[in-house]
Amino acid sequence: MDLDEALRGRRSIREFLSRDIPESLVRQLIEAATFAPSAKNGQQWRFTVLAGDAKKKLTDCFRHELRLLCKRIGEENMGSAFGSCGIMEKAPVVIMVWNAGEMGWETEKHSVAAAIQNMLLKAYSLGLGSLWIGDIFFTVEALEQHLQKPWKLLAAVALGYPTHIPKGPWDGKPRKSVDEIAEFLS
Ligand SMILES: Cc1cc2nc3c(=O)[nH]c(=O)nc-3n(C[C@H](O)[C@H](O)[C@H](O)COP(=O)(O)O)c2cc1C
């Protein structure tokens, strides 16, 4: 796929068909992630791929913790958290993305974010829909405890075959122009 087509065509997908994703495709996404730049080439990214029962246990934990939090802080302060949880419940695959950065550098998080973008673009090029989910941070400690890894969670990525493809790059999500966001000094 042409790079520009991938950059402009990739969109967040929040509704998926119930069709399974072959593991070989998920492996291609993770391989794409490995080509991202990383601080000192530390390759701090790690991935936990969840489907079936393993995904259900994780999303059950997420929903349970969100409900507890909601009692404490009120639904008006929960943003899109329950919606994101519902998307993870329905997506055939969820990839939990970790930062194994041992140096504790801010740049290690940035490296993992670059890897996520590679995954999303690769997913799009393979006909898969994806959603980067930061709402896991509402209950991140509980999710880390559930998965029992020695790393820090950075995001969840929901994956599946899209029920529909957004019409174009501007459909509902207009982008700021270059002039609005950049200055050119000389
Ligand atoms: C760091 C980050 C966190 C995000 N977290 C969520 C989330 O928790 N739930 C959600 O529905 N979308 C989430 N998104 C998706 C954004 O809402 C989406 O990228 C944005 O609206 C632009 O739309 P597009 O991806 O279709 O271009 C997140 C995106 C990023 C980069």
mmCIF file with all atom_site columns, C-alpha atoms and ligand atoms in Angstrom:
data_model
loop_
_atom_site.group_PDB
_atom_site.id
_atom_site.type_symbol
_atom_site.label_atom_id
_atom_site.label_alt_id
_atom_site.label_comp_id
_atom_site.label_asym_id
_atom_site.label_entity_id
_atom_site.label_seq_id
_atom_site.pdbx_PDB_ins_code
_atom_site.Cartn_x
_atom_site.Cartn_y
_atom_site.Cartn_z
_atom_site.occupancy
_atom_site.B_iso_or_equiv
_atom_site.pdbx_formal_charge
_atom_site.auth_seq_id
_atom_site.auth_comp_id
_atom_site.auth_asym_id
_atom_site.auth_atom_id
_atom_site.pdbx_PDB_model_num
ATOM   1   C CA  . MET A 1 1   ? 0.000   0.000   0.000  1.00 0.00 ? 1   MET A CA  1
ATOM   2   C CA  . ASP A 1 2   ? 1.172   3.524   -0.830 1.00 0.00 ? 2   ASP A CA  1
ATOM   3   C CA  . LEU A 1 3   ? 2.406   5.353   2.275  1.00 0.00 ? 3   LEU A CA  1
ATOM   4   C CA  . ASP A 1 4   ? 0.185   8.392   1.738  1.00 0.00 ? 4   ASP A CA  1
ATOM   5   C CA  . GLU A 1 5   ? -2.835  6.165   1.328  1.00 0.00 ? 5   GLU A CA  1
ATOM   6   C CA  . ALA A 1 6   ? -2.022  4.459   4.629  1.00 0.00 ? 6   ALA A CA  1
ATOM   7   C CA  . LEU A 1 7   ? -1.417  7.741   6.476  1.00 0.00 ? 7   LEU A CA  1
ATOM   8   C CA  . ARG A 1 8   ? -4.607  9.335   5.192  1.00 0.00 ? 8   ARG A CA  1
ATOM   9   C CA  . GLY A 1 9   ? -6.799  6.259   5.168  1.00 0.00 ? 9   GLY A CA  1
ATOM   10  C CA  . ARG A 1 10  ? -6.128  4.857   8.644  1.00 0.00 ? 10  ARG A CA  1
ATOM   11  C CA  . ARG A 1 11  ? -8.914  5.787   10.995 1.00 0.00 ? 11  ARG A CA  1
ATOM   12  C CA  . SER A 1 12  ? -9.970  4.678   14.446 1.00 0.00 ? 12  SER A CA  1
ATOM   13  C CA  . ILE A 1 13  ? -12.424 1.804   14.143 1.00 0.00 ? 13  ILE A CA  1
ATOM   14  C CA  . ARG A 1 14  ? -14.807 1.131   17.017 1.00 0.00 ? 14  ARG A CA  1
ATOM   15  C CA  . GLU A 1 15  ? -17.074 -1.560  15.568 1.00 0.00 ? 15  GLU A CA  1
ATOM   16  C CA  . PHE A 1 16  ? -15.817 -4.914  14.410 1.00 0.00 ? 16  PHE A CA  1
ATOM   17  C CA  . LEU A 1 17  ? -17.180 -7.989  12.713 1.00 0.00 ? 17  LEU A CA  1
ATOM   18  C CA  . SER A 1 18  ? -17.149 -11.094 14.903 1.00 0.00 ? 18  SER A CA  1
ATOM   19  C CA  . ARG A 1 19  ? -14.692 -12.721 12.469 1.00 0.00 ? 19  ARG A CA  1
ATOM   20  C CA  . ASP A 1 20  ? -11.461 -14.065 14.033 1.00 0.00 ? 20  ASP A CA  1
ATOM   21  C CA  . ILE A 1 21  ? -8.105  -12.623 13.058 1.00 0.00 ? 21  ILE A CA  1
ATOM   22  C CA  . PRO A 1 22  ? -5.459  -15.184 12.073 1.00 0.00 ? 22  PRO A CA  1
ATOM   23  C CA  . GLU A 1 23  ? -2.455  -15.111 14.391 1.00 0.00 ? 23  GLU A CA  1
ATOM   24  C CA  . SER A 1 24  ? -0.195  -14.700 11.365 1.00 0.00 ? 24  SER A CA  1
ATOM   25  C CA  . LEU A 1 25  ? -1.705  -11.230 10.758 1.00 0.00 ? 25  LEU A CA  1
ATOM   26  C CA  . VAL A 1 26  ? -1.222  -10.187 14.360 1.00 0.00 ? 26  VAL A CA  1
ATOM   27  C CA  . ARG A 1 27  ? 2.386   -11.306 14.077 1.00 0.00 ? 27  ARG A CA  1
ATOM   28  C CA  . GLN A 1 28  ? 2.812   -9.076  11.028 1.00 0.00 ? 28  GLN A CA  1
ATOM   29  C CA  . LEU A 1 29  ? 1.536   -6.112  13.048 1.00 0.00 ? 29  LEU A CA  1
ATOM   30  C CA  . ILE A 1 30  ? 3.982   -6.785  15.833 1.00 0.00 ? 30  ILE A CA  1
ATOM   31  C CA  . GLU A 1 31  ? 6.808   -7.202  13.350 1.00 0.00 ? 31  GLU A CA  1
ATOM   32  C CA  . ALA A 1 32  ? 5.857   -3.813  11.855 1.00 0.00 ? 32  ALA A CA  1
ATOM   33  C CA  . ALA A 1 33  ? 6.054   -2.363  15.373 1.00 0.00 ? 33  ALA A CA  1
ATOM   34  C CA  . THR A 1 34  ? 9.648   -3.549  15.686 1.00 0.00 ? 34  THR A CA  1
ATOM   35  C CA  . PHE A 1 35  ? 10.724  -1.260  12.831 1.00 0.00 ? 35  PHE A CA  1
ATOM   36  C CA  . ALA A 1 36  ? 9.836   1.866   14.816 1.00 0.00 ? 36  ALA A CA  1
ATOM   37  C CA  . PRO A 1 37  ? 12.616  4.094   16.055 1.00 0.00 ? 37  PRO A CA  1
ATOM   38  C CA  . SER A 1 38  ? 13.396  3.760   19.762 1.00 0.00 ? 38  SER A CA  1
ATOM   39  C CA  . ALA A 1 39  ? 15.458  5.661   22.292 1.00 0.00 ? 39  ALA A CA  1
ATOM   40  C CA  . LYS A 1 40  ? 19.033  4.298   22.100 1.00 0.00 ? 40  LYS A CA  1
ATOM   41  C CA  . ASN A 1 41  ? 17.528  1.458   20.049 1.00 0.00 ? 41  ASN A CA  1
ATOM   42  C CA  . GLY A 1 42  ? 16.213  0.085   23.340 1.00 0.00 ? 42  GLY A CA  1
ATOM   43  C CA  . GLN A 1 43  ? 13.147  -1.506  21.658 1.00 0.00 ? 43  GLN A CA  1
ATOM   44  C CA  . GLN A 1 44  ? 11.250  -1.094  24.900 1.00 0.00 ? 44  GLN A CA  1
ATOM   45  C CA  . TRP A 1 45  ? 7.951   -2.305  23.468 1.00 0.00 ? 45  TRP A CA  1
ATOM   46  C CA  . ARG A 1 46  ? 6.360   -5.524  24.659 1.00 0.00 ? 46  ARG A CA  1
ATOM   47  C CA  . PHE A 1 47  ? 2.977   -6.955  23.647 1.00 0.00 ? 47  PHE A CA  1
ATOM   48  C CA  . THR A 1 48  ? 0.371   -9.201  25.227 1.00 0.00 ? 48  THR A CA  1
ATOM   49  C CA  . VAL A 1 49  ? -2.064  -10.461 22.599 1.00 0.00 ? 49  VAL A CA  1
ATOM   50  C CA  . LEU A 1 50  ? -5.444  -11.360 24.082 1.00 0.00 ? 50  LEU A CA  1
ATOM   51  C CA  . ALA A 1 51  ? -8.338  -13.227 22.495 1.00 0.00 ? 51  ALA A CA  1
ATOM   52  C CA  . GLY A 1 52  ? -11.064 -15.574 23.757 1.00 0.00 ? 52  GLY A CA  1
ATOM   53  C CA  . ASP A 1 53  ? -11.094 -16.309 27.486 1.00 0.00 ? 53  ASP A CA  1
ATOM   54  C CA  . ALA A 1 54  ? -7.899  -14.411 28.173 1.00 0.00 ? 54  ALA A CA  1
ATOM   55  C CA  . LYS A 1 55  ? -9.422  -11.250 26.697 1.00 0.00 ? 55  LYS A CA  1
ATOM   56  C CA  . LYS A 1 56  ? -12.686 -11.796 28.574 1.00 0.00 ? 56  LYS A CA  1
ATOM   57  C CA  . LYS A 1 57  ? -10.857 -12.077 31.905 1.00 0.00 ? 57  LYS A CA  1
ATOM   58  C CA  . LEU A 1 58  ? -9.018  -8.842  31.194 1.00 0.00 ? 58  LEU A CA  1
ATOM   59  C CA  . THR A 1 59  ? -12.126 -6.903  30.132 1.00 0.00 ? 59  THR A CA  1
ATOM   60  C CA  . ASP A 1 60  ? -14.103 -8.315  33.091 1.00 0.00 ? 60  ASP A CA  1
ATOM   61  C CA  . CYS A 1 61  ? -11.369 -6.949  35.341 1.00 0.00 ? 61  CYS A CA  1
ATOM   62  C CA  . PHE A 1 62  ? -11.456 -3.597  33.509 1.00 0.00 ? 62  PHE A CA  1
ATOM   63  C CA  . ARG A 1 63  ? -15.249 -3.280  33.762 1.00 0.00 ? 63  ARG A CA  1
ATOM   64  C CA  . HIS A 1 64  ? -15.274 -4.298  37.436 1.00 0.00 ? 64  HIS A CA  1
ATOM   65  C CA  . GLU A 1 65  ? -12.615 -1.703  38.282 1.00 0.00 ? 65  GLU A CA  1
ATOM   66  C CA  . LEU A 1 66  ? -14.361 0.984   36.231 1.00 0.00 ? 66  LEU A CA  1
ATOM   67  C CA  . ARG A 1 67  ? -17.582 0.362   38.166 1.00 0.00 ? 67  ARG A CA  1
ATOM   68  C CA  . LEU A 1 68  ? -15.749 0.722   41.472 1.00 0.00 ? 68  LEU A CA  1
ATOM   69  C CA  . LEU A 1 69  ? -14.111 3.922   40.289 1.00 0.00 ? 69  LEU A CA  1
ATOM   70  C CA  . CYS A 1 70  ? -17.440 5.245   38.998 1.00 0.00 ? 70  CYS A CA  1
ATOM   71  C CA  . LYS A 1 71  ? -18.960 4.869   42.483 1.00 0.00 ? 71  LYS A CA  1
ATOM   72  C CA  . ARG A 1 72  ? -16.124 6.992   43.849 1.00 0.00 ? 72  ARG A CA  1
ATOM   73  C CA  . ILE A 1 73  ? -15.825 9.743   41.242 1.00 0.00 ? 73  ILE A CA  1
ATOM   74  C CA  . GLY A 1 74  ? -19.163 9.688   39.405 1.00 0.00 ? 74  GLY A CA  1
ATOM   75  C CA  . GLU A 1 75  ? -20.047 8.786   35.841 1.00 0.00 ? 75  GLU A CA  1
ATOM   76  C CA  . GLU A 1 76  ? -19.584 12.370  34.659 1.00 0.00 ? 76  GLU A CA  1
ATOM   77  C CA  . ASN A 1 77  ? -15.867 11.994  35.351 1.00 0.00 ? 77  ASN A CA  1
ATOM   78  C CA  . MET A 1 78  ? -15.418 8.680   33.518 1.00 0.00 ? 78  MET A CA  1
ATOM   79  C CA  . GLY A 1 79  ? -15.111 10.131  30.013 1.00 0.00 ? 79  GLY A CA  1
ATOM   80  C CA  . SER A 1 80  ? -15.230 7.441   27.334 1.00 0.00 ? 80  SER A CA  1
ATOM   81  C CA  . ALA A 1 81  ? -13.922 4.716   29.670 1.00 0.00 ? 81  ALA A CA  1
ATOM   82  C CA  . PHE A 1 82  ? -17.004 2.481   29.655 1.00 0.00 ? 82  PHE A CA  1
ATOM   83  C CA  . GLY A 1 83  ? -17.329 2.908   25.895 1.00 0.00 ? 83  GLY A CA  1
ATOM   84  C CA  . SER A 1 84  ? -13.713 1.896   25.374 1.00 0.00 ? 84  SER A CA  1
ATOM   85  C CA  . CYS A 1 85  ? -14.211 -1.105  27.649 1.00 0.00 ? 85  CYS A CA  1
ATOM   86  C CA  . GLY A 1 86  ? -17.229 -2.148  25.547 1.00 0.00 ? 86  GLY A CA  1
ATOM   87  C CA  . ILE A 1 87  ? -15.133 -1.877  22.371 1.00 0.00 ? 87  ILE A CA  1
ATOM   88  C CA  . MET A 1 88  ? -12.437 -4.093  23.922 1.00 0.00 ? 88  MET A CA  1
ATOM   89  C CA  . GLU A 1 89  ? -15.124 -6.606  24.918 1.00 0.00 ? 89  GLU A CA  1
ATOM   90  C CA  . LYS A 1 90  ? -16.422 -6.831  21.368 1.00 0.00 ? 90  LYS A CA  1
ATOM   91  C CA  . ALA A 1 91  ? -13.111 -6.694  19.460 1.00 0.00 ? 91  ALA A CA  1
ATOM   92  C CA  . PRO A 1 92  ? -11.849 -10.165 18.444 1.00 0.00 ? 92  PRO A CA  1
ATOM   93  C CA  . VAL A 1 93  ? -8.315  -9.278  19.571 1.00 0.00 ? 93  VAL A CA  1
ATOM   94  C CA  . VAL A 1 94  ? -6.902  -6.784  22.053 1.00 0.00 ? 94  VAL A CA  1
ATOM   95  C CA  . ILE A 1 95  ? -3.184  -6.127  22.230 1.00 0.00 ? 95  ILE A CA  1
ATOM   96  C CA  . MET A 1 96  ? -1.918  -4.731  25.507 1.00 0.00 ? 96  MET A CA  1
ATOM   97  C CA  . VAL A 1 97  ? 1.166   -2.661  24.808 1.00 0.00 ? 97  VAL A CA  1
ATOM   98  C CA  . TRP A 1 98  ? 3.859   -2.365  27.444 1.00 0.00 ? 98  TRP A CA  1
ATOM   99  C CA  . ASN A 1 99  ? 6.809   -0.139  28.078 1.00 0.00 ? 99  ASN A CA  1
ATOM   100 C CA  . ALA A 1 100 ? 9.643   -2.250  29.422 1.00 0.00 ? 100 ALA A CA  1
ATOM   101 C CA  . GLY A 1 101 ? 11.870  0.842   29.645 1.00 0.00 ? 101 GLY A CA  1
ATOM   102 C CA  . GLU A 1 102 ? 14.400  0.024   32.288 1.00 0.00 ? 102 GLU A CA  1
ATOM   103 C CA  . MET A 1 103 ? 16.023  3.445   32.231 1.00 0.00 ? 103 MET A CA  1
ATOM   104 C CA  . GLY A 1 104 ? 12.806  5.206   33.236 1.00 0.00 ? 104 GLY A CA  1
ATOM   105 C CA  . TRP A 1 105 ? 13.268  7.763   30.458 1.00 0.00 ? 105 TRP A CA  1
ATOM   106 C CA  . GLU A 1 106 ? 10.305  9.670   29.102 1.00 0.00 ? 106 GLU A CA  1
ATOM   107 C CA  . THR A 1 107 ? 11.687  8.844   25.638 1.00 0.00 ? 107 THR A CA  1
ATOM   108 C CA  . GLU A 1 108 ? 11.081  5.153   26.250 1.00 0.00 ? 108 GLU A CA  1
ATOM   109 C CA  . LYS A 1 109 ? 7.347   5.858   26.305 1.00 0.00 ? 109 LYS A CA  1
ATOM   110 C CA  . HIS A 1 110 ? 7.694   7.800   23.073 1.00 0.00 ? 110 HIS A CA  1
ATOM   111 C CA  . SER A 1 111 ? 9.399   4.817   21.451 1.00 0.00 ? 111 SER A CA  1
ATOM   112 C CA  . VAL A 1 112 ? 6.513   2.540   22.367 1.00 0.00 ? 112 VAL A CA  1
ATOM   113 C CA  . ALA A 1 113 ? 4.046   5.093   20.986 1.00 0.00 ? 113 ALA A CA  1
ATOM   114 C CA  . ALA A 1 114 ? 5.939   5.066   17.671 1.00 0.00 ? 114 ALA A CA  1
ATOM   115 C CA  . ALA A 1 115 ? 5.645   1.266   17.621 1.00 0.00 ? 115 ALA A CA  1
ATOM   116 C CA  . ILE A 1 116 ? 1.888   1.518   18.157 1.00 0.00 ? 116 ILE A CA  1
ATOM   117 C CA  . GLN A 1 117 ? 1.477   3.839   15.180 1.00 0.00 ? 117 GLN A CA  1
ATOM   118 C CA  . ASN A 1 118 ? 3.398   1.337   13.011 1.00 0.00 ? 118 ASN A CA  1
ATOM   119 C CA  . MET A 1 119 ? 0.964   -1.361  14.140 1.00 0.00 ? 119 MET A CA  1
ATOM   120 C CA  . LEU A 1 120 ? -2.086  0.741   13.319 1.00 0.00 ? 120 LEU A CA  1
ATOM   121 C CA  . LEU A 1 121 ? -0.802  1.542   9.844  1.00 0.00 ? 121 LEU A CA  1
ATOM   122 C CA  . LYS A 1 122 ? 0.095   -2.078  9.170  1.00 0.00 ? 122 LYS A CA  1
ATOM   123 C CA  . ALA A 1 123 ? -3.344  -3.160  10.408 1.00 0.00 ? 123 ALA A CA  1
ATOM   124 C CA  . TYR A 1 124 ? -4.956  -0.763  7.962  1.00 0.00 ? 124 TYR A CA  1
ATOM   125 C CA  . SER A 1 125 ? -2.810  -2.037  5.098  1.00 0.00 ? 125 SER A CA  1
ATOM   126 C CA  . LEU A 1 126 ? -3.986  -5.586  5.904  1.00 0.00 ? 126 LEU A CA  1
ATOM   127 C CA  . GLY A 1 127 ? -7.666  -4.633  5.883  1.00 0.00 ? 127 GLY A CA  1
ATOM   128 C CA  . LEU A 1 128 ? -7.966  -4.638  9.676  1.00 0.00 ? 128 LEU A CA  1
ATOM   129 C CA  . GLY A 1 129 ? -9.486  -1.917  11.807 1.00 0.00 ? 129 GLY A CA  1
ATOM   130 C CA  . SER A 1 130 ? -7.771  -0.743  14.959 1.00 0.00 ? 130 SER A CA  1
ATOM   131 C CA  . LEU A 1 131 ? -8.326  1.545   17.918 1.00 0.00 ? 131 LEU A CA  1
ATOM   132 C CA  . TRP A 1 132 ? -5.633  2.983   20.179 1.00 0.00 ? 132 TRP A CA  1
ATOM   133 C CA  . ILE A 1 133 ? -7.122  2.967   23.705 1.00 0.00 ? 133 ILE A CA  1
ATOM   134 C CA  . GLY A 1 134 ? -5.725  5.176   26.427 1.00 0.00 ? 134 GLY A CA  1
ATOM   135 C CA  . ASP A 1 135 ? -8.766  4.782   28.679 1.00 0.00 ? 135 ASP A CA  1
ATOM   136 C CA  . ILE A 1 136 ? -7.006  1.848   30.323 1.00 0.00 ? 136 ILE A CA  1
ATOM   137 C CA  . PHE A 1 137 ? -5.319  4.522   32.447 1.00 0.00 ? 137 PHE A CA  1
ATOM   138 C CA  . PHE A 1 138 ? -8.510  4.888   34.486 1.00 0.00 ? 138 PHE A CA  1
ATOM   139 C CA  . THR A 1 139 ? -7.637  1.587   36.160 1.00 0.00 ? 139 THR A CA  1
ATOM   140 C CA  . VAL A 1 140 ? -4.114  0.889   34.977 1.00 0.00 ? 140 VAL A CA  1
ATOM   141 C CA  . GLU A 1 141 ? -2.755  -0.542  38.240 1.00 0.00 ? 141 GLU A CA  1
ATOM   142 C CA  . ALA A 1 142 ? -5.495  -3.176  38.384 1.00 0.00 ? 142 ALA A CA  1
ATOM   143 C CA  . LEU A 1 143 ? -4.877  -4.179  34.764 1.00 0.00 ? 143 LEU A CA  1
ATOM   144 C CA  . GLU A 1 144 ? -1.128  -4.432  35.358 1.00 0.00 ? 144 GLU A CA  1
ATOM   145 C CA  . GLN A 1 145 ? -1.777  -6.550  38.430 1.00 0.00 ? 145 GLN A CA  1
ATOM   146 C CA  . HIS A 1 146 ? -4.133  -8.761  36.449 1.00 0.00 ? 146 HIS A CA  1
ATOM   147 C CA  . LEU A 1 147 ? -1.567  -9.424  33.723 1.00 0.00 ? 147 LEU A CA  1
ATOM   148 C CA  . GLN A 1 148 ? 1.376   -9.782  36.115 1.00 0.00 ? 148 GLN A CA  1
ATOM   149 C CA  . LYS A 1 149 ? 4.224   -8.435  34.011 1.00 0.00 ? 149 LYS A CA  1
ATOM   150 C CA  . PRO A 1 150 ? 7.197   -6.477  35.283 1.00 0.00 ? 150 PRO A CA  1
ATOM   151 C CA  . TRP A 1 151 ? 6.496   -3.603  32.815 1.00 0.00 ? 151 TRP A CA  1
ATOM   152 C CA  . LYS A 1 152 ? 4.271   -0.532  32.566 1.00 0.00 ? 152 LYS A CA  1
ATOM   153 C CA  . LEU A 1 153 ? 1.169   -0.512  30.371 1.00 0.00 ? 153 LEU A CA  1
ATOM   154 C CA  . LEU A 1 154 ? 1.143   2.206   27.716 1.00 0.00 ? 154 LEU A CA  1
ATOM   155 C CA  . ALA A 1 155 ? -2.022  1.444   25.754 1.00 0.00 ? 155 ALA A CA  1
ATOM   156 C CA  . ALA A 1 156 ? -4.455  -1.175  24.576 1.00 0.00 ? 156 ALA A CA  1
ATOM   157 C CA  . VAL A 1 157 ? -5.088  -1.671  20.860 1.00 0.00 ? 157 VAL A CA  1
ATOM   158 C CA  . ALA A 1 158 ? -8.422  -3.181  19.819 1.00 0.00 ? 158 ALA A CA  1
ATOM   159 C CA  . LEU A 1 159 ? -8.318  -5.019  16.507 1.00 0.00 ? 159 LEU A CA  1
ATOM   160 C CA  . GLY A 1 160 ? -10.804 -6.572  14.155 1.00 0.00 ? 160 GLY A CA  1
ATOM   161 C CA  . TYR A 1 161 ? -12.283 -6.498  10.699 1.00 0.00 ? 161 TYR A CA  1
ATOM   162 C CA  . PRO A 1 162 ? -14.213 -3.212  10.468 1.00 0.00 ? 162 PRO A CA  1
ATOM   163 C CA  . THR A 1 163 ? -17.988 -3.232  10.089 1.00 0.00 ? 163 THR A CA  1
ATOM   164 C CA  . HIS A 1 164 ? -17.634 -0.102  7.940  1.00 0.00 ? 164 HIS A CA  1
ATOM   165 C CA  . ILE A 1 165 ? -14.811 2.039   6.619  1.00 0.00 ? 165 ILE A CA  1
ATOM   166 C CA  . PRO A 1 166 ? -14.957 5.778   7.405  1.00 0.00 ? 166 PRO A CA  1
ATOM   167 C CA  . LYS A 1 167 ? -15.482 7.687   4.150  1.00 0.00 ? 167 LYS A CA  1
ATOM   168 C CA  . GLY A 1 168 ? -12.220 9.544   3.991  1.00 0.00 ? 168 GLY A CA  1
ATOM   169 C CA  . PRO A 1 169 ? -9.548  11.293  5.973  1.00 0.00 ? 169 PRO A CA  1
ATOM   170 C CA  . TRP A 1 170 ? -11.788 14.206  6.891  1.00 0.00 ? 170 TRP A CA  1
ATOM   171 C CA  . ASP A 1 171 ? -14.954 12.245  7.655  1.00 0.00 ? 171 ASP A CA  1
ATOM   172 C CA  . GLY A 1 172 ? -15.883 13.552  11.105 1.00 0.00 ? 172 GLY A CA  1
ATOM   173 C CA  . LYS A 1 173 ? -12.270 14.219  12.061 1.00 0.00 ? 173 LYS A CA  1
ATOM   174 C CA  . PRO A 1 174 ? -10.985 17.262  10.196 1.00 0.00 ? 174 PRO A CA  1
ATOM   175 C CA  . ARG A 1 175 ? -7.277  17.898  10.506 1.00 0.00 ? 175 ARG A CA  1
ATOM   176 C CA  . LYS A 1 176 ? -5.645  21.208  11.275 1.00 0.00 ? 176 LYS A CA  1
ATOM   177 C CA  . SER A 1 177 ? -3.829  22.702  8.322  1.00 0.00 ? 177 SER A CA  1
ATOM   178 C CA  . VAL A 1 178 ? -0.038  22.909  8.145  1.00 0.00 ? 178 VAL A CA  1
ATOM   179 C CA  . ASP A 1 179 ? -0.287  26.689  8.588  1.00 0.00 ? 179 ASP A CA  1
ATOM   180 C CA  . GLU A 1 180 ? -2.235  26.263  11.845 1.00 0.00 ? 180 GLU A CA  1
ATOM   181 C CA  . ILE A 1 181 ? 0.282   23.945  13.463 1.00 0.00 ? 181 ILE A CA  1
ATOM   182 C CA  . ALA A 1 182 ? 3.705   24.790  12.100 1.00 0.00 ? 182 ALA A CA  1
ATOM   183 C CA  . GLU A 1 183 ? 6.004   27.736  11.965 1.00 0.00 ? 183 GLU A CA  1
ATOM   184 C CA  . PHE A 1 184 ? 8.965   28.008  9.640  1.00 0.00 ? 184 PHE A CA  1
ATOM   185 C CA  . LEU A 1 185 ? 11.867  30.020  10.946 1.00 0.00 ? 185 LEU A CA  1
ATOM   186 C CA  . SER A 1 186 ? 14.993  30.967  9.101  1.00 0.00 ? 186 SER A CA  1
HETATM 187 C C1  . LIG B 2 .   ? -2.934  8.202   22.929 1.00 0.00 ? 1   LIG B C1  1
HETATM 188 C C2  . LIG B 2 .   ? -4.311  7.936   22.366 1.00 0.00 ? 1   LIG B C2  1
HETATM 189 C C3  . LIG B 2 .   ? -5.308  7.472   23.205 1.00 0.00 ? 1   LIG B C3  1
HETATM 190 C C4  . LIG B 2 .   ? -6.587  7.192   22.702 1.00 0.00 ? 1   LIG B C4  1
HETATM 191 N N1  . LIG B 2 .   ? -7.513  6.662   23.540 1.00 0.00 ? 1   LIG B N1  1
HETATM 192 C C5  . LIG B 2 .   ? -8.734  6.355   23.054 1.00 0.00 ? 1   LIG B C5  1
HETATM 193 C C6  . LIG B 2 .   ? -9.676  5.729   23.908 1.00 0.00 ? 1   LIG B C6  1
HETATM 194 O O1  . LIG B 2 .   ? -9.406  5.413   25.060 1.00 0.00 ? 1   LIG B O1  1
HETATM 195 N N2  . LIG B 2 .   ? -10.897 5.443   23.390 1.00 0.00 ? 1   LIG B N2  1
HETATM 196 C C7  . LIG B 2 .   ? -11.223 5.753   22.087 1.00 0.00 ? 1   LIG B C7  1
HETATM 197 O O2  . LIG B 2 .   ? -12.362 5.471   21.675 1.00 0.00 ? 1   LIG B O2  1
HETATM 198 N N3  . LIG B 2 .   ? -10.331 6.335   21.257 1.00 0.00 ? 1   LIG B N3  1
HETATM 199 C C8  . LIG B 2 .   ? -9.091  6.621   21.703 1.00 0.00 ? 1   LIG B C8  1
HETATM 200 N N4  . LIG B 2 .   ? -8.154  7.163   20.857 1.00 0.00 ? 1   LIG B N4  1
HETATM 201 C C9  . LIG B 2 .   ? -8.500  7.416   19.438 1.00 0.00 ? 1   LIG B C9  1
HETATM 202 C C10 . LIG B 2 .   ? -8.709  8.895   19.150 1.00 0.00 ? 1   LIG B C10 1
HETATM 203 O O3  . LIG B 2 .   ? -9.961  9.313   19.639 1.00 0.00 ? 1   LIG B O3  1
HETATM 204 C C11 . LIG B 2 .   ? -8.615  9.101   17.606 1.00 0.00 ? 1   LIG B C11 1
HETATM 205 O O4  . LIG B 2 .   ? -7.333  8.750   17.167 1.00 0.00 ? 1   LIG B O4  1
HETATM 206 C C12 . LIG B 2 .   ? -8.888  10.559  17.220 1.00 0.00 ? 1   LIG B C12 1
HETATM 207 O O5  . LIG B 2 .   ? -10.219 10.929  17.512 1.00 0.00 ? 1   LIG B O5  1
HETATM 208 C C13 . LIG B 2 .   ? -8.627  10.806  15.718 1.00 0.00 ? 1   LIG B C13 1
HETATM 209 O O6  . LIG B 2 .   ? -9.419  9.939   14.913 1.00 0.00 ? 1   LIG B O6  1
HETATM 210 P P1  . LIG B 2 .   ? -8.769  8.935   13.877 1.00 0.00 ? 1   LIG B P1  1
HETATM 211 O O7  . LIG B 2 .   ? -7.874  7.957   14.656 1.00 0.00 ? 1   LIG B O7  1
HETATM 212 O O8  . LIG B 2 .   ? -9.918  8.233   13.215 1.00 0.00 ? 1   LIG B O8  1
HETATM 213 O O9  . LIG B 2 .   ? -7.947  9.708   12.917 1.00 0.00 ? 1   LIG B O9  1
HETATM 214 C C14 . LIG B 2 .   ? -6.865  7.434   21.327 1.00 0.00 ? 1   LIG B C14 1
HETATM 215 C C15 . LIG B 2 .   ? -5.850  7.883   20.492 1.00 0.00 ? 1   LIG B C15 1
HETATM 216 C C16 . LIG B 2 .   ? -4.583  8.114   20.995 1.00 0.00 ? 1   LIG B C16 1
HETATM 217 C C17 . LIG B 2 .   ? -3.475  8.542   20.056 1.00 0.00 ? 1   LIG B C17 1
#
